[in-house]
Coordinates of C-alpha atoms (C1' of nucleotides) in Angstrom, one line a residue:
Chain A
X114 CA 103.4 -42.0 26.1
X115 CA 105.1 -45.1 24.1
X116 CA 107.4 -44.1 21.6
X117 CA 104.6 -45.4 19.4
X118 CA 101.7 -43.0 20.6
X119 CA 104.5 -40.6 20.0
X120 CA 105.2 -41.5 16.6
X121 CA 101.8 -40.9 15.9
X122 CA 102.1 -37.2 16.5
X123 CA 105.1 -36.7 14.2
X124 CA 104.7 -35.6 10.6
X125 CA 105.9 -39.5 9.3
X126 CA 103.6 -42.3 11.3
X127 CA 106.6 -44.9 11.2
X128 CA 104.3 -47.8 11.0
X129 CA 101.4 -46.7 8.7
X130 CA 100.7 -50.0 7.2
X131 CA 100.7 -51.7 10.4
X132 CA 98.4 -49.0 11.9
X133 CA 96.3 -48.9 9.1
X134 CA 96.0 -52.8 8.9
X135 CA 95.1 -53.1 13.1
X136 CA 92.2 -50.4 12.4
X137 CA 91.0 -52.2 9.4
X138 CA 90.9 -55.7 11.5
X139 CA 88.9 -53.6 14.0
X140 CA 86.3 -52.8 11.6
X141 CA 86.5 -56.0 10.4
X142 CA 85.7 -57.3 13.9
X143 CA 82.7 -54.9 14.8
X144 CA 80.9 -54.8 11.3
X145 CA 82.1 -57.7 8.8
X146 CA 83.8 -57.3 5.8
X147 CA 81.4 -55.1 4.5
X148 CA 82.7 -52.5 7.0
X149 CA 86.5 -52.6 6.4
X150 CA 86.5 -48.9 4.7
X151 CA 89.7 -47.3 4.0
X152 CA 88.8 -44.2 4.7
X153 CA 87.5 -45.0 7.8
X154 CA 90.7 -46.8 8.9
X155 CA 92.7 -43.9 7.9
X156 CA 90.0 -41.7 10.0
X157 CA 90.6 -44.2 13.2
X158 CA 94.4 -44.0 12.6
X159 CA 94.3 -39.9 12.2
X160 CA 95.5 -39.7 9.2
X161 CA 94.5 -38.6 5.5
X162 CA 93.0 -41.2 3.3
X163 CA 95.5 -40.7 0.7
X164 CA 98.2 -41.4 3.0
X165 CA 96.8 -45.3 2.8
X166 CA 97.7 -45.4 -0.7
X167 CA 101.5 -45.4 0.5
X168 CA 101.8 -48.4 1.8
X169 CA 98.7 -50.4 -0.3
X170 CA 98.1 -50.4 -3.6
X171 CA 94.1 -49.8 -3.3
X172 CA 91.0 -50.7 -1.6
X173 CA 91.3 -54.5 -2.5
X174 CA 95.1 -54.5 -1.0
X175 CA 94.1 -53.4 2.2
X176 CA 91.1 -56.0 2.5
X177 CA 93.1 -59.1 1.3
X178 CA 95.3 -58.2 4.0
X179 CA 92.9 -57.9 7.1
X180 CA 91.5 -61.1 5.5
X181 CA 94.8 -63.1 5.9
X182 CA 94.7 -61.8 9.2
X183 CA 91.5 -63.0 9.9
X184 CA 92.6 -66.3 8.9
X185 CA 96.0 -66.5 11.0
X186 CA 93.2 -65.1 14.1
X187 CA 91.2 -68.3 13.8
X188 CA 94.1 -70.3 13.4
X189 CA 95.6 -69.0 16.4
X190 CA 92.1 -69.6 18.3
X191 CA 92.3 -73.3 17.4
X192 CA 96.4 -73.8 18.4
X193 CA 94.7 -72.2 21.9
X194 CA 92.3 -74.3 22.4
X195 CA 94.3 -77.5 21.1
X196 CA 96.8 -76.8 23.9
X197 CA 94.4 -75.9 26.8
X198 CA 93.4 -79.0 28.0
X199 CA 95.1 -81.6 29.7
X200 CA 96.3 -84.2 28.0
X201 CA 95.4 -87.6 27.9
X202 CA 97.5 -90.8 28.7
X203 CA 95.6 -92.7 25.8
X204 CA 97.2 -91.9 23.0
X205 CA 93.5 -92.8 21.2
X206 CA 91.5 -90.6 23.5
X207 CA 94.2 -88.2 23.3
X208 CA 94.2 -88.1 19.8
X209 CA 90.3 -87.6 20.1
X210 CA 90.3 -84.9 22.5
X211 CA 92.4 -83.0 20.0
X212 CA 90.2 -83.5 17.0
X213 CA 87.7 -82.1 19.7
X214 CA 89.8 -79.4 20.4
X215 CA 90.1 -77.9 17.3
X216 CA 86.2 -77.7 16.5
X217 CA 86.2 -76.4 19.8
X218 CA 88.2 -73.3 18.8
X219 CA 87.0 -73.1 15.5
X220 CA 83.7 -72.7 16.5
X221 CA 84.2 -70.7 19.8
X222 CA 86.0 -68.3 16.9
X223 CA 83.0 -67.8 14.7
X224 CA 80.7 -67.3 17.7
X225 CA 82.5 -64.5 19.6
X226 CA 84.5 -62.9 16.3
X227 CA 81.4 -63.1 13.8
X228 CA 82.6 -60.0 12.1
X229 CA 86.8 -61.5 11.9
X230 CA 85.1 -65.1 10.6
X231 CA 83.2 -63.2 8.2
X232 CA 86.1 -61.9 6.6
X233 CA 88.4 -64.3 6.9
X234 CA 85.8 -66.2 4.6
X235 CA 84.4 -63.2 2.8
X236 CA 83.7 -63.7 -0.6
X237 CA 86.8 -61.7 -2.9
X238 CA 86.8 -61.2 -6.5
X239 CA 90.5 -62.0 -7.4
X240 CA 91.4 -65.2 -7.3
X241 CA 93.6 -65.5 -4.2
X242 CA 94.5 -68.7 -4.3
X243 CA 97.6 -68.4 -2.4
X244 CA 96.1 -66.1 0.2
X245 CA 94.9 -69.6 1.9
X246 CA 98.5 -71.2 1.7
X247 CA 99.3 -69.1 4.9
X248 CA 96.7 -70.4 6.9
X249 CA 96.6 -73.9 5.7
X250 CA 100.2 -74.7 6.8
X251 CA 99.4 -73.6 9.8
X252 CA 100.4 -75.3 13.2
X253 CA 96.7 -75.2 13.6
X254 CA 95.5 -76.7 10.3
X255 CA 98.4 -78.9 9.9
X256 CA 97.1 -80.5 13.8
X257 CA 94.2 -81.7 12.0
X258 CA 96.0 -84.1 9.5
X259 CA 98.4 -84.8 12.6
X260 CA 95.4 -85.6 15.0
X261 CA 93.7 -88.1 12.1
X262 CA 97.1 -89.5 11.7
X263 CA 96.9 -90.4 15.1
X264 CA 93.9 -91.8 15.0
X265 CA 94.6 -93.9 11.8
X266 CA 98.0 -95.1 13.1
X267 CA 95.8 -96.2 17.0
X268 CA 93.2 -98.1 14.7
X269 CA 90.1 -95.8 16.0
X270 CA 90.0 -94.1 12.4
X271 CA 89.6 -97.0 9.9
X272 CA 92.3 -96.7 6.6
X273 CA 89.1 -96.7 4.6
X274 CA 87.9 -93.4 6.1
X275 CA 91.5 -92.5 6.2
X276 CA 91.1 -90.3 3.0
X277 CA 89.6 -86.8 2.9
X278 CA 88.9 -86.9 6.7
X279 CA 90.4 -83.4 6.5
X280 CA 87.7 -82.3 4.3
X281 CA 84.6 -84.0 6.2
X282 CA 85.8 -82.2 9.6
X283 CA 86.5 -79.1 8.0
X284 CA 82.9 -79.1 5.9
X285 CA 81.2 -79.9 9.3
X286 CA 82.5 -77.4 11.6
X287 CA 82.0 -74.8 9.0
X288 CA 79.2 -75.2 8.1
X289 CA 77.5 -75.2 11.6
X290 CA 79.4 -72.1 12.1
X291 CA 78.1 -70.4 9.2
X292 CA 74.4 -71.7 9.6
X293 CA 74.6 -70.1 13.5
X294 CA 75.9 -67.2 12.1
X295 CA 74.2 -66.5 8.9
X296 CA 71.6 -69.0 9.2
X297 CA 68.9 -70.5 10.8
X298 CA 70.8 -71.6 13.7
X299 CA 71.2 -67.9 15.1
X300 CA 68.2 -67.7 16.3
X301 CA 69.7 -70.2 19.2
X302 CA 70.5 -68.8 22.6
X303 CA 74.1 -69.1 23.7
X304 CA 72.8 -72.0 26.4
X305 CA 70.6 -73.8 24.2
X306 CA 73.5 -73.7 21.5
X307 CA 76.1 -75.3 23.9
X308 CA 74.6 -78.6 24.4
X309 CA 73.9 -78.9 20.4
X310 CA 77.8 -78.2 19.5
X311 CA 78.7 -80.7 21.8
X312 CA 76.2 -83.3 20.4
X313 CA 77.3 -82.2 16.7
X314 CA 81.2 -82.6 17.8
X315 CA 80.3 -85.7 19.3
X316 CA 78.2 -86.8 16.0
X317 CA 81.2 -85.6 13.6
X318 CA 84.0 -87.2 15.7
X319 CA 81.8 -90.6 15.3
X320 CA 81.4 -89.8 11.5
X321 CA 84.9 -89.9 11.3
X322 CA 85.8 -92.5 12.8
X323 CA 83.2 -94.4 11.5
X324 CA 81.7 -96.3 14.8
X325 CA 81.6 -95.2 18.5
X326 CA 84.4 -93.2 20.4
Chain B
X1077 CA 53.9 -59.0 -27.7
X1078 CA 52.4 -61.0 -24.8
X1079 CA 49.9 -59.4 -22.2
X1080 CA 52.2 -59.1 -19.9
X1081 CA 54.8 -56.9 -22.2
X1082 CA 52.0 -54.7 -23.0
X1083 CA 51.1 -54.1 -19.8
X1084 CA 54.8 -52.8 -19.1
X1085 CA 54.3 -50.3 -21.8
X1086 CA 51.1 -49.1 -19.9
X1087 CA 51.0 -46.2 -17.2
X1088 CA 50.2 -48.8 -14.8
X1089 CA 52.4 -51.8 -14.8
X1090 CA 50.3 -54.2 -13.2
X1091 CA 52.2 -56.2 -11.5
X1092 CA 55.4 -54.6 -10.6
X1093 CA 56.4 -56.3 -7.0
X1094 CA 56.9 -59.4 -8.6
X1095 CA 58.4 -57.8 -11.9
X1096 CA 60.9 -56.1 -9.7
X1097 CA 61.7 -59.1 -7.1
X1098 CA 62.3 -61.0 -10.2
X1099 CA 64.7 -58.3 -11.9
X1100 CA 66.5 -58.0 -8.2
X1101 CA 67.0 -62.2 -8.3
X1102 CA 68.6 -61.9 -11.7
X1103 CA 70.8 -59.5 -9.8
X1104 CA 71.5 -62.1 -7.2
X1105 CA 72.2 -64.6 -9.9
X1106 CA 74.8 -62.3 -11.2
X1107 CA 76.5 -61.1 -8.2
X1108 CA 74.9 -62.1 -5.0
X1109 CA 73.1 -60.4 -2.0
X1110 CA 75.9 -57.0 -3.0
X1111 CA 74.9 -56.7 -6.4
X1112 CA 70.5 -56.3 -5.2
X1113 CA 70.7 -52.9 -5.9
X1114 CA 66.9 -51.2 -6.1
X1115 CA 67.9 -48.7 -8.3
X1116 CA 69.2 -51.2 -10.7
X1117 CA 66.2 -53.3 -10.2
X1118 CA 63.6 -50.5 -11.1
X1119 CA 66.0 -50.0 -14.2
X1120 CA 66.0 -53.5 -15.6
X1121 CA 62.0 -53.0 -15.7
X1122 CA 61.7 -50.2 -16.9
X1123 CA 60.6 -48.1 -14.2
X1124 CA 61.4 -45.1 -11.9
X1125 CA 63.4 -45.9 -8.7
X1126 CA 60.6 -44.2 -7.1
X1127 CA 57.8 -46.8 -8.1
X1128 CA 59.6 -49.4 -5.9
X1129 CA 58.6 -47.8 -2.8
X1130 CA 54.3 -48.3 -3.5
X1131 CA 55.5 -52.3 -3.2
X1132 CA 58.5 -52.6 -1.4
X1133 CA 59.2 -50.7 1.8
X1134 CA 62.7 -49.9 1.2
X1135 CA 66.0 -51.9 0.0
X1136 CA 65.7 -54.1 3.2
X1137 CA 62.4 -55.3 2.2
X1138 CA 63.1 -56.2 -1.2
X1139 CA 66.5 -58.2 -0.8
X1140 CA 64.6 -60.4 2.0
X1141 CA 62.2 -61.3 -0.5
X1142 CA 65.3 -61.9 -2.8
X1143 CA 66.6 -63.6 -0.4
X1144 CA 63.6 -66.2 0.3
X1145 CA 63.5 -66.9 -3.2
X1146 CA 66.9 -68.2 -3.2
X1147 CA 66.0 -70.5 -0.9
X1148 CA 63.2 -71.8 -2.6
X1149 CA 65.5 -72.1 -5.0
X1150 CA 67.6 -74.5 -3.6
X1151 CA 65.1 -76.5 -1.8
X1152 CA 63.6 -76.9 -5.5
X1153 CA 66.9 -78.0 -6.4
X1154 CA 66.9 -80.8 -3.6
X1155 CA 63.0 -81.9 -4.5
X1156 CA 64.8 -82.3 -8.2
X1157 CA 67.6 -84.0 -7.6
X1158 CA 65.5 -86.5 -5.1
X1159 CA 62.8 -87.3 -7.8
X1160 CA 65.9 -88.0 -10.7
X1161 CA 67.1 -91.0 -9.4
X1162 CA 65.6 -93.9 -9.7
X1163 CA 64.0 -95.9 -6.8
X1164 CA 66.0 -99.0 -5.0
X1165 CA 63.7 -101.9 -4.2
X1166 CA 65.5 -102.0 -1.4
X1167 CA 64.0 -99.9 1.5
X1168 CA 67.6 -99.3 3.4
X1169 CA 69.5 -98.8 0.3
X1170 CA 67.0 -96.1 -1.0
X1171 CA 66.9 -94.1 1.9
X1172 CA 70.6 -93.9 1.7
X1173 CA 70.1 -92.9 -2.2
X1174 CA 67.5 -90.3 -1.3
X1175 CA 70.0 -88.9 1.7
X1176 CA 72.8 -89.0 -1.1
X1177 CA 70.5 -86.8 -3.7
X1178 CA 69.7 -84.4 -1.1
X1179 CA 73.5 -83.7 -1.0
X1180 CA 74.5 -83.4 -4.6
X1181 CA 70.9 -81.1 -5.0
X1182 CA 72.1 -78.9 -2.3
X1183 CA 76.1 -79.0 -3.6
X1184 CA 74.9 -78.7 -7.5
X1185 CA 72.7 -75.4 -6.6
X1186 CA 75.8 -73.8 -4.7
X1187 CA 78.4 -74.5 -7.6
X1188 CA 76.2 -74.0 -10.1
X1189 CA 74.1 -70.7 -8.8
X1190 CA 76.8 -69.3 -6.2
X1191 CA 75.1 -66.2 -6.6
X1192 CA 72.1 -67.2 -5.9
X1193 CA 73.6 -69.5 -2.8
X1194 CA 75.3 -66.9 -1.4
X1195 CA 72.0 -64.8 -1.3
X1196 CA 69.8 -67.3 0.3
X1197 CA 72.5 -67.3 3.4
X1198 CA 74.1 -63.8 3.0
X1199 CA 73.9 -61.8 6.6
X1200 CA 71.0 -59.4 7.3
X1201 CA 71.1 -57.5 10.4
X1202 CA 67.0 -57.8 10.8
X1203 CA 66.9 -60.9 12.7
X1204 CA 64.2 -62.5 10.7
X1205 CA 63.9 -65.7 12.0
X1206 CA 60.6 -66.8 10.6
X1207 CA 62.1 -66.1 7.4
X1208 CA 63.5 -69.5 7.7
X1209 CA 60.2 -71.3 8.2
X1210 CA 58.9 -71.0 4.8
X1211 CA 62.4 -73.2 3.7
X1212 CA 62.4 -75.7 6.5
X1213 CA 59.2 -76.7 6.4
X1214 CA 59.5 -77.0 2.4
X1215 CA 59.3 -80.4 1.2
X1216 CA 63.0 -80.5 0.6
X1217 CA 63.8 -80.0 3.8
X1218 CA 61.5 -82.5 5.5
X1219 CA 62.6 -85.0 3.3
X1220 CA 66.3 -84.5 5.2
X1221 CA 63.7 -85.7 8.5
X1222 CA 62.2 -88.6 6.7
X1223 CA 65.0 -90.0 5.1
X1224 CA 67.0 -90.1 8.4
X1225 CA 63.9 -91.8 10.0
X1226 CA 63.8 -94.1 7.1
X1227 CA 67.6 -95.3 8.2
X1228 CA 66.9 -94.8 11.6
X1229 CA 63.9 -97.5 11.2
X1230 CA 65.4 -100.2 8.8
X1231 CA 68.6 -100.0 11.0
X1232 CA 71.2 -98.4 9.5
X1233 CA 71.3 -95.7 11.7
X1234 CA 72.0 -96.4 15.1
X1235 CA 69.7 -94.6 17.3
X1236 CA 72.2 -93.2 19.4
X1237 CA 73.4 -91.4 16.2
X1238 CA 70.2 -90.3 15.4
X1239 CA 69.4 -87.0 17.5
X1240 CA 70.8 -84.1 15.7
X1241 CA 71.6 -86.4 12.6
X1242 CA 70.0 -83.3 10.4
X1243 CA 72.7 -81.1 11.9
X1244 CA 75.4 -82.9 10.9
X1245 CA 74.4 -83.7 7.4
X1246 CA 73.6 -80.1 6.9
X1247 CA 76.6 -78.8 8.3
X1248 CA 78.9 -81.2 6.2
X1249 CA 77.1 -80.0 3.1
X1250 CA 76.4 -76.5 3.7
X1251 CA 80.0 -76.1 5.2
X1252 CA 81.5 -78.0 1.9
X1253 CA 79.4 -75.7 -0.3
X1254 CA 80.7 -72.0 1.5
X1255 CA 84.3 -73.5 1.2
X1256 CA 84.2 -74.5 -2.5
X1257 CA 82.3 -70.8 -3.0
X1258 CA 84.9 -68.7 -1.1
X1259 CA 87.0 -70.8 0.6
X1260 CA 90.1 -72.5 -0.3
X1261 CA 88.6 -75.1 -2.3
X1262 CA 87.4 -72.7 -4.7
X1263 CA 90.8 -73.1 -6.7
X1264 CA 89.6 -76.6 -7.9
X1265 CA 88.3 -77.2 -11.3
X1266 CA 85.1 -78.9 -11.7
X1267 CA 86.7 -82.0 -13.0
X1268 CA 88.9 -82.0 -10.0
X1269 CA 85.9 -81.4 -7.7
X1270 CA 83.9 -84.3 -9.0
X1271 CA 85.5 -87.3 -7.2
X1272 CA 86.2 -85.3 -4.3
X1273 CA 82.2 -84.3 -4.0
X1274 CA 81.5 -88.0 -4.3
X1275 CA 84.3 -88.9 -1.7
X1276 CA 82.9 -86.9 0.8
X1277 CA 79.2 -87.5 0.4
X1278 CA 80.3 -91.3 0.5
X1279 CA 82.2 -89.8 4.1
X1280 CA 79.2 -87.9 5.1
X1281 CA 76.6 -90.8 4.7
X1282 CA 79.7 -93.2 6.3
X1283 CA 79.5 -90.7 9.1
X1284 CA 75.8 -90.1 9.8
X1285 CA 75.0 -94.0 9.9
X1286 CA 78.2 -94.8 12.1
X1287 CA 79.6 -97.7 10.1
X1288 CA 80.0 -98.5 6.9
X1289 CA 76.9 -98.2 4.0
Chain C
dT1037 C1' 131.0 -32.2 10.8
dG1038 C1' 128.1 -29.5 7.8
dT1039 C1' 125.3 -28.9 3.9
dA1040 C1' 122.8 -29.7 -0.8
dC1041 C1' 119.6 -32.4 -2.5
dA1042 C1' 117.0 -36.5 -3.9
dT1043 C1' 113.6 -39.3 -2.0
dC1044 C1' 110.1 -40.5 0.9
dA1045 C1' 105.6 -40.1 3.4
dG1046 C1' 102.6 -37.3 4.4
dT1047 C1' 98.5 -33.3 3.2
dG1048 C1' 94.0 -31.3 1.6
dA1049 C1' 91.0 -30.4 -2.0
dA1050 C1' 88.5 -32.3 -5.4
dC1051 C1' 86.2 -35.7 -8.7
dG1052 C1' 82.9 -38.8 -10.2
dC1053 C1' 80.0 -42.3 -8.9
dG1054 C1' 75.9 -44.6 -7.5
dC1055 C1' 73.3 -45.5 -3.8
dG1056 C1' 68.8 -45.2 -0.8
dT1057 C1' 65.3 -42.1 -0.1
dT1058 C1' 62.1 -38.0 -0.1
dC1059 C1' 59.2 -34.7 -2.3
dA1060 C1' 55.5 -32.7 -4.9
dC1061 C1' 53.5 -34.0 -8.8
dT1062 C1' 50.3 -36.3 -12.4
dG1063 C1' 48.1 -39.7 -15.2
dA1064 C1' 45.1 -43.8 -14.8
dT1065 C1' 41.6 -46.5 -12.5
dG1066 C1' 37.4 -47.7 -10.6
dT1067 C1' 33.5 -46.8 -7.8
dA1068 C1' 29.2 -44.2 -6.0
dC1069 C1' 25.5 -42.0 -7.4
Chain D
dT111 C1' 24.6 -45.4 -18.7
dG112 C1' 27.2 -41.3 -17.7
dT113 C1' 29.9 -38.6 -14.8
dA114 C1' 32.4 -36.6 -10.5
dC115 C1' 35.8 -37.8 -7.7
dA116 C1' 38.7 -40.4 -4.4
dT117 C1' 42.3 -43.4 -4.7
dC118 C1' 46.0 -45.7 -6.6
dA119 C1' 50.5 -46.3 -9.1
dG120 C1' 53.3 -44.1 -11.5
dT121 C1' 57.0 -39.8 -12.6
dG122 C1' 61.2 -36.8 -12.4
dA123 C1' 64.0 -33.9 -9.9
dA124 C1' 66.6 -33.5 -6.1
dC125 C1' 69.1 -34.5 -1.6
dG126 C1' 72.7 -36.1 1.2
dC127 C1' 75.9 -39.4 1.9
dG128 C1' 80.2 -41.8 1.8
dC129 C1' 82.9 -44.2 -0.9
dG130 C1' 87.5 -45.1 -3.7
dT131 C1' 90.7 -42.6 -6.1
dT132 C1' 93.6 -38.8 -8.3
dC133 C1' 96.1 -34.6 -8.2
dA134 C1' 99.5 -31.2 -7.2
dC135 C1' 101.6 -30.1 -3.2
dT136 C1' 104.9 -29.9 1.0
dG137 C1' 107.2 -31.1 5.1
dA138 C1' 110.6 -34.6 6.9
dT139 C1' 114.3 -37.8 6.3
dG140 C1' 118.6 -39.4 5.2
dT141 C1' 122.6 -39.8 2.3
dA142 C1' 126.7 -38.2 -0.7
dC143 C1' 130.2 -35.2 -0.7

DNA sequence: TGTACATCAGTGAACGCGCGTTCACTGATGTAC
DNA sequence: TGTACATCAGTGAACGCGCGTTCACTGATGTAC
């Protein structure tokens, strides 16, 4: 038994919030926002629902948190996949293979962690506004603008398309995700989706930089 | 009183499916796919919660009919917005219009009904995928199809860019739409928003014909 | 080093809510003769 | 044309459920002296 497990047992958890914020994530992951209850993370966690309101403020407290954490999850996909393959001598192909990368993981994120994307997206009253600050200065987010700096500065991305590149990557890779989730595109087979999100990388790395790789 | 308000005053409704489907859409417009409550539905018109079961097989029936309409909804929006414009004598240059008015159609209807928006792609667990048929083969949608074959066949898409072309421009705009909804980009005002709308449809059409419009 | 006590982090029962759904029913409708 | 009757489309009460949240409480912890 960890000294965790033990702490469990004791009268005083010792890490409540965290406990309580892991089992919410794993609700998150099997059933969507919709599923994050807190009683049912205080169930998982063996404790009494009212003990959650030590450590969060409500309901709403506990969500915005598992959300964040959604969010720092997919970032954390991305930063993976940005640094799994090899690099490329080119600094222009390299700088491509990134921009690649990134799609890769965002997708491959949404596709195996429906329920985490979900949330990390979910639809929440309060305006949050600096819940996305976290995520958006990310190593993972902040690669983007790095990667179509690079591709501005080695002349394959053209000043002129220079400007809200972010936004036109971002859009795309979202919303394919969302429409394979959510949409019509769920209907797809994991093999006959593979070759179309390499043809729709292919198609938005060309839309960015406005001509051929 | 009109027919039709007498009627509700009768024993017999007369035609309470579509008096309730439209009460549960107002509910959509309010507060999206959470806020299709049948209860509150029946309510609204007047009418036991009970009586919603001789038309509707359950909850799950009524919010996928809820849900269909939203997406006639916004494929109404995009036949709109493509007949507003007027036409450019020029075949190349009004294709590109047209592929432009699907856009703003499609982003106006998400800003401007996000209730409604978030309905139309809001996750069911019935895997209904014929329920997409009805809004893909909708004139709005096959317009998408024609206006890219339009640019494919006076030239100014590139063939090679041309397979999968749909994808992309849906993605962009769908993707743009979820993250201005609930995404980080819902912080901007609608003044804010304009230019940035018009940046990226100008970034979308840039990307979809490879080169500059 | 030992002890009184304030504080902290839990408990368990309960509340009110609104939901989807079922049940036995009843009033209205329309059709066969 | 009138009437018996099957069918249809409603009613209202009730059930069970699970949720978020509040309440008064109690056991554990750690600090001042």
């Amino acid at each position: 038994m960890s000294s965790v497990t033990q702490a469990r047992t004791r009268y005083h958890h010792g890490d409540l919030a965290n406990a309580l914020a892991a089992a919410a994530l794993d609700l998150a992951r099997a059933g969507g926002p919709d599923a994050v209850v807190l009683r049912e993370a205080a169930r998982r966690v063996g404790v009494s629902a009212t003990a959650a309101y030590r450590h969060f403020a409500g309901h709403e407290e506990l969500i915005e948190t598992v959300k964040q954490e959604c969010q720092l999850e997919l970032v954390g996909r991305m930063e993976t996949a940005l640094a799994a393959g090899t690099p490329d001598p080119d600094p222009q192909r390299e700088a491509i293979r990134r921009l690649r990368a990134l799609g890769v993981g965002y997708l491959r994120f949404a596709v195996e962690e429906p329920g985490l994307f979900r949330t990390a997206f979910c639809h929440s009253d309060a305006s949050k506004e600096p819940s996305w600050n976290r995520m958006l200065s990310s190593p993972g987010f902040v690669a983007l603008t790095t990667v179509l700096d690079d591709l501005a500065r080695t002349g394959a991305l053209d000043e002129r398309h220079r400007a809200g590149a972010e936004l036109v990557a971002w859009s795309s890779v979202h919303g394919f995700s969302m429409l394979v989730l959510d949409g019509p595109l769920g209907a797809l087979s994991p093999e006959d989706r593979a070759p179309i999100v390499d043809r729709l990388l292919d198609a938005i790395v060309a839309g960015i930089l406005g001509r051929e790789p």
